Amino acid sequence: MPTNGATGPDALAAAGAHGVPHGRRNRRTRVRGHDDGRRLGTADLGGELGERATLVQFSSAFCAPCRATRRVLGEVAAMVPGVTHVEIDAEARLDLVRELGVLKTPTVLVLDAGGRVVRRAAGQPRKADVIAALGRAL
């Protein structure tokens, strides 16, 4: 998305639809659409899929934005029925990190009820952006 100062759910939706970077403040969040129909299951996640959607967060131990992302995703999962938040330690799951092409932490995947990746973002998301991205999975 061009840097026209747009922020919020519309900006994420537009950025995700076009697969282009969406920058805000001094961080850059890269949003992409689905990953060619890739599905993740309980064995991949180390936890159960949400009834309606799953927010998957790849984190690392000393990542400050990961802590803030954990809080945001946990709050969204608590307020949207049927949505689960699963956090994966990127260092412990290098096989999955490589397979999915995770290049930085935090990286957030939004999965639909069947575990299909419908949205992906690298960088610390805002709550409104996460809620908007869930619209693709629900």
PDB file of C-alpha atoms in Angstrom:
ATOM      1  CA  MET A   1       0.000   0.000   0.000  1.00  0.00           C
ATOM      2  CA  PRO A   2       1.333   3.408  -0.756  1.00  0.00           C
ATOM      3  CA  THR A   3       2.367   5.356   2.278  1.00  0.00           C
ATOM      4  CA  ASN A   4      -0.599   7.696   2.227  1.00  0.00           C
ATOM      5  CA  GLY A   5      -1.056   7.693   5.976  1.00  0.00           C
ATOM      6  CA  ALA A   6      -3.924   5.160   5.907  1.00  0.00           C
ATOM      7  CA  THR A   7      -4.138   3.021   8.991  1.00  0.00           C
ATOM      8  CA  GLY A   8      -6.640   0.712  10.635  1.00  0.00           C
ATOM      9  CA  PRO A   9      -8.730  -2.185   9.326  1.00  0.00           C
ATOM     10  CA  ASP A  10      -9.192  -0.728   5.836  1.00  0.00           C
ATOM     11  CA  ALA A  11      -5.453  -0.309   5.440  1.00  0.00           C
ATOM     12  CA  LEU A  12      -4.744  -3.906   6.508  1.00  0.00           C
ATOM     13  CA  ALA A  13      -7.480  -5.248   4.267  1.00  0.00           C
ATOM     14  CA  ALA A  14      -6.120  -3.288   1.313  1.00  0.00           C
ATOM     15  CA  ALA A  15      -2.533  -4.236   2.075  1.00  0.00           C
ATOM     16  CA  GLY A  16      -3.486  -7.882   2.473  1.00  0.00           C
ATOM     17  CA  ALA A  17      -5.514  -7.909  -0.708  1.00  0.00           C
ATOM     18  CA  HIS A  18      -2.598  -6.563  -2.730  1.00  0.00           C
ATOM     19  CA  GLY A  19       0.206  -8.328  -0.831  1.00  0.00           C
ATOM     20  CA  VAL A  20       2.258  -5.178  -0.406  1.00  0.00           C
ATOM     21  CA  PRO A  21       3.947  -3.700   2.646  1.00  0.00           C
ATOM     22  CA  HIS A  22       1.977  -1.506   4.988  1.00  0.00           C
ATOM     23  CA  GLY A  23       4.216   0.796   7.009  1.00  0.00           C
ATOM     24  CA  ARG A  24       3.284   2.642  10.177  1.00  0.00           C
ATOM     25  CA  ARG A  25       5.368   4.637  12.595  1.00  0.00           C
ATOM     26  CA  ASN A  26       8.906   3.240  12.617  1.00  0.00           C
ATOM     27  CA  ARG A  27       7.826  -0.380  12.210  1.00  0.00           C
ATOM     28  CA  ARG A  28       6.988  -2.109   8.975  1.00  0.00           C
ATOM     29  CA  THR A  29       4.338  -4.779   8.884  1.00  0.00           C
ATOM     30  CA  ARG A  30       4.258  -6.944   5.802  1.00  0.00           C
ATOM     31  CA  VAL A  31       0.884  -8.504   5.108  1.00  0.00           C
ATOM     32  CA  ARG A  32       0.210 -11.276   2.635  1.00  0.00           C
ATOM     33  CA  GLY A  33      -2.788 -13.347   1.660  1.00  0.00           C
ATOM     34  CA  HIS A  34      -3.002 -17.119   1.825  1.00  0.00           C
ATOM     35  CA  ASP A  35       0.016 -19.419   1.494  1.00  0.00           C
ATOM     36  CA  ASP A  36      -1.077 -21.524  -1.494  1.00  0.00           C
ATOM     37  CA  GLY A  37      -3.672 -23.449   0.506  1.00  0.00           C
ATOM     38  CA  ARG A  38      -1.191 -24.622   3.163  1.00  0.00           C
ATOM     39  CA  ARG A  39      -3.024 -26.130   6.132  1.00  0.00           C
ATOM     40  CA  LEU A  40      -1.668 -26.447   9.651  1.00  0.00           C
ATOM     41  CA  GLY A  41      -2.943 -29.009  12.125  1.00  0.00           C
ATOM     42  CA  THR A  42      -2.554 -29.849  15.777  1.00  0.00           C
ATOM     43  CA  ALA A  43       0.780 -31.582  15.191  1.00  0.00           C
ATOM     44  CA  ASP A  44       2.180 -28.448  13.533  1.00  0.00           C
ATOM     45  CA  LEU A  45       0.807 -26.054  16.146  1.00  0.00           C
ATOM     46  CA  GLY A  46       1.320 -28.042  19.318  1.00  0.00           C
ATOM     47  CA  GLY A  47      -2.245 -27.044  20.237  1.00  0.00           C
ATOM     48  CA  GLU A  48      -5.819 -27.287  19.039  1.00  0.00           C
ATOM     49  CA  LEU A  49      -7.255 -25.265  16.184  1.00  0.00           C
ATOM     50  CA  GLY A  50      -9.916 -22.742  17.107  1.00  0.00           C
ATOM     51  CA  GLU A  51     -13.520 -23.646  16.341  1.00  0.00           C
ATOM     52  CA  ARG A  52     -13.798 -20.683  13.919  1.00  0.00           C
ATOM     53  CA  ALA A  53     -10.215 -19.417  13.472  1.00  0.00           C
ATOM     54  CA  THR A  54      -6.718 -19.618  14.941  1.00  0.00           C
ATOM     55  CA  LEU A  55      -4.177 -16.843  15.447  1.00  0.00           C
ATOM     56  CA  VAL A  56      -0.692 -18.366  15.202  1.00  0.00           C
ATOM     57  CA  GLN A  57       2.222 -16.299  16.472  1.00  0.00           C
ATOM     58  CA  PHE A  58       5.871 -17.131  15.799  1.00  0.00           C
ATOM     59  CA  SER A  59       7.999 -15.592  18.556  1.00  0.00           C
ATOM     60  CA  SER A  60      11.534 -15.625  19.890  1.00  0.00           C
ATOM     61  CA  ALA A  61      12.819 -15.286  23.432  1.00  0.00           C
ATOM     62  CA  PHE A  62      14.205 -11.740  23.403  1.00  0.00           C
ATOM     63  CA  CYS A  63      11.686 -10.159  21.033  1.00  0.00           C
ATOM     64  CA  ALA A  64       9.997  -7.135  22.666  1.00  0.00           C
ATOM     65  CA  PRO A  65       7.355  -6.773  19.917  1.00  0.00           C
ATOM     66  CA  CYS A  66       6.503 -10.462  20.473  1.00  0.00           C
ATOM     67  CA  ARG A  67       5.350  -9.712  24.022  1.00  0.00           C
ATOM     68  CA  ALA A  68       3.064  -6.921  22.810  1.00  0.00           C
ATOM     69  CA  THR A  69       1.786  -9.149  19.995  1.00  0.00           C
ATOM     70  CA  ARG A  70       1.036 -11.930  22.505  1.00  0.00           C
ATOM     71  CA  ARG A  71      -1.087  -9.494  24.501  1.00  0.00           C
ATOM     72  CA  VAL A  72      -2.982  -8.203  21.448  1.00  0.00           C
ATOM     73  CA  LEU A  73      -3.674 -11.666  20.027  1.00  0.00           C
ATOM     74  CA  GLY A  74      -4.731 -12.973  23.437  1.00  0.00           C
ATOM     75  CA  GLU A  75      -7.181 -10.092  23.846  1.00  0.00           C
ATOM     76  CA  VAL A  76      -8.669 -10.644  20.388  1.00  0.00           C
ATOM     77  CA  ALA A  77      -8.979 -14.402  20.951  1.00  0.00           C
ATOM     78  CA  ALA A  78     -10.736 -13.746  24.277  1.00  0.00           C
ATOM     79  CA  MET A  79     -13.271 -11.366  22.741  1.00  0.00           C
ATOM     80  CA  VAL A  80     -14.125 -13.283  19.535  1.00  0.00           C
ATOM     81  CA  PRO A  81     -15.941 -16.588  20.193  1.00  0.00           C
ATOM     82  CA  GLY A  82     -14.338 -19.633  18.584  1.00  0.00           C
ATOM     83  CA  VAL A  83     -10.944 -17.983  18.033  1.00  0.00           C
ATOM     84  CA  THR A  84      -7.804 -19.448  19.596  1.00  0.00           C
ATOM     85  CA  HIS A  85      -4.307 -17.975  19.974  1.00  0.00           C
ATOM     86  CA  VAL A  86      -1.316 -20.326  19.655  1.00  0.00           C
ATOM     87  CA  GLU A  87       2.242 -19.103  20.177  1.00  0.00           C
ATOM     88  CA  ILE A  88       5.140 -21.030  18.644  1.00  0.00           C
ATOM     89  CA  ASP A  89       8.758 -20.587  19.700  1.00  0.00           C
ATOM     90  CA  ALA A  90      10.491 -20.053  16.355  1.00  0.00           C
ATOM     91  CA  GLU A  91      13.814 -21.369  17.655  1.00  0.00           C
ATOM     92  CA  ALA A  92      12.214 -24.622  18.821  1.00  0.00           C
ATOM     93  CA  ARG A  93      10.348 -25.154  15.523  1.00  0.00           C
ATOM     94  CA  LEU A  94      12.956 -24.312  12.888  1.00  0.00           C
ATOM     95  CA  ASP A  95      11.486 -26.982  10.602  1.00  0.00           C
ATOM     96  CA  LEU A  96       8.130 -25.179  10.495  1.00  0.00           C
ATOM     97  CA  VAL A  97       9.797 -21.753  10.321  1.00  0.00           C
ATOM     98  CA  ARG A  98      11.715 -22.835   7.215  1.00  0.00           C
ATOM     99  CA  GLU A  99       8.726 -24.557   5.634  1.00  0.00           C
ATOM    100  CA  LEU A 100       6.539 -21.469   6.062  1.00  0.00           C
ATOM    101  CA  GLY A 101       9.277 -18.973   5.200  1.00  0.00           C
ATOM    102  CA  VAL A 102       9.085 -17.095   8.504  1.00  0.00           C
ATOM    103  CA  LEU A 103      11.872 -14.510   8.306  1.00  0.00           C
ATOM    104  CA  LYS A 104      11.295 -12.416  11.440  1.00  0.00           C
ATOM    105  CA  THR A 105       9.452 -12.419  14.720  1.00  0.00           C
ATOM    106  CA  PRO A 106       6.745 -11.757  15.413  1.00  0.00           C
ATOM    107  CA  THR A 107       5.042 -13.318  12.411  1.00  0.00           C
ATOM    108  CA  VAL A 108       1.300 -13.892  12.714  1.00  0.00           C
ATOM    109  CA  LEU A 109      -0.740 -16.337  10.658  1.00  0.00           C
ATOM    110  CA  VAL A 110      -4.537 -16.270  10.604  1.00  0.00           C
ATOM    111  CA  LEU A 111      -5.972 -19.729   9.997  1.00  0.00           C
ATOM    112  CA  ASP A 112      -9.558 -20.586   9.126  1.00  0.00           C
ATOM    113  CA  ALA A 113     -11.438 -23.367  10.962  1.00  0.00           C
ATOM    114  CA  GLY A 114      -9.775 -26.013   8.748  1.00  0.00           C
ATOM    115  CA  GLY A 115      -6.263 -24.728   9.452  1.00  0.00           C
ATOM    116  CA  ARG A 116      -5.763 -23.052   6.051  1.00  0.00           C
ATOM    117  CA  VAL A 117      -3.535 -19.961   6.160  1.00  0.00           C
ATOM    118  CA  VAL A 118      -5.753 -17.072   5.001  1.00  0.00           C
ATOM    119  CA  ARG A 119      -3.672 -14.109   6.183  1.00  0.00           C
ATOM    120  CA  ARG A 120      -0.072 -13.570   7.213  1.00  0.00           C
ATOM    121  CA  ALA A 121       1.722 -10.550   8.675  1.00  0.00           C
ATOM    122  CA  ALA A 122       5.259  -9.939   9.877  1.00  0.00           C
ATOM    123  CA  GLY A 123       5.734  -7.336  12.575  1.00  0.00           C
ATOM    124  CA  GLN A 124       3.685  -6.157  15.535  1.00  0.00           C
ATOM    125  CA  PRO A 125      -0.010  -5.823  14.588  1.00  0.00           C
ATOM    126  CA  ARG A 126      -2.591  -3.498  16.101  1.00  0.00           C
ATOM    127  CA  LYS A 127      -5.754  -4.956  17.610  1.00  0.00           C
ATOM    128  CA  ALA A 128      -7.997  -3.369  14.951  1.00  0.00           C
ATOM    129  CA  ASP A 129      -5.824  -4.867  12.209  1.00  0.00           C
ATOM    130  CA  VAL A 130      -6.063  -8.356  13.730  1.00  0.00           C
ATOM    131  CA  ILE A 131      -9.848  -8.093  14.020  1.00  0.00           C
ATOM    132  CA  ALA A 132     -10.073  -6.995  10.380  1.00  0.00           C
ATOM    133  CA  ALA A 133      -7.811  -9.866   9.257  1.00  0.00           C
ATOM    134  CA  LEU A 134     -10.022 -12.353  11.120  1.00  0.00           C
ATOM    135  CA  GLY A 135     -12.830 -11.377   8.762  1.00  0.00           C
ATOM    136  CA  ARG A 136     -11.102 -13.441   6.045  1.00  0.00           C
ATOM    137  CA  ALA A 137     -11.145 -16.551   8.236  1.00  0.00           C
ATOM    138  CA  LEU A 138     -14.624 -16.335   9.727  1.00  0.00           C
TER     139      LEU A 138
END
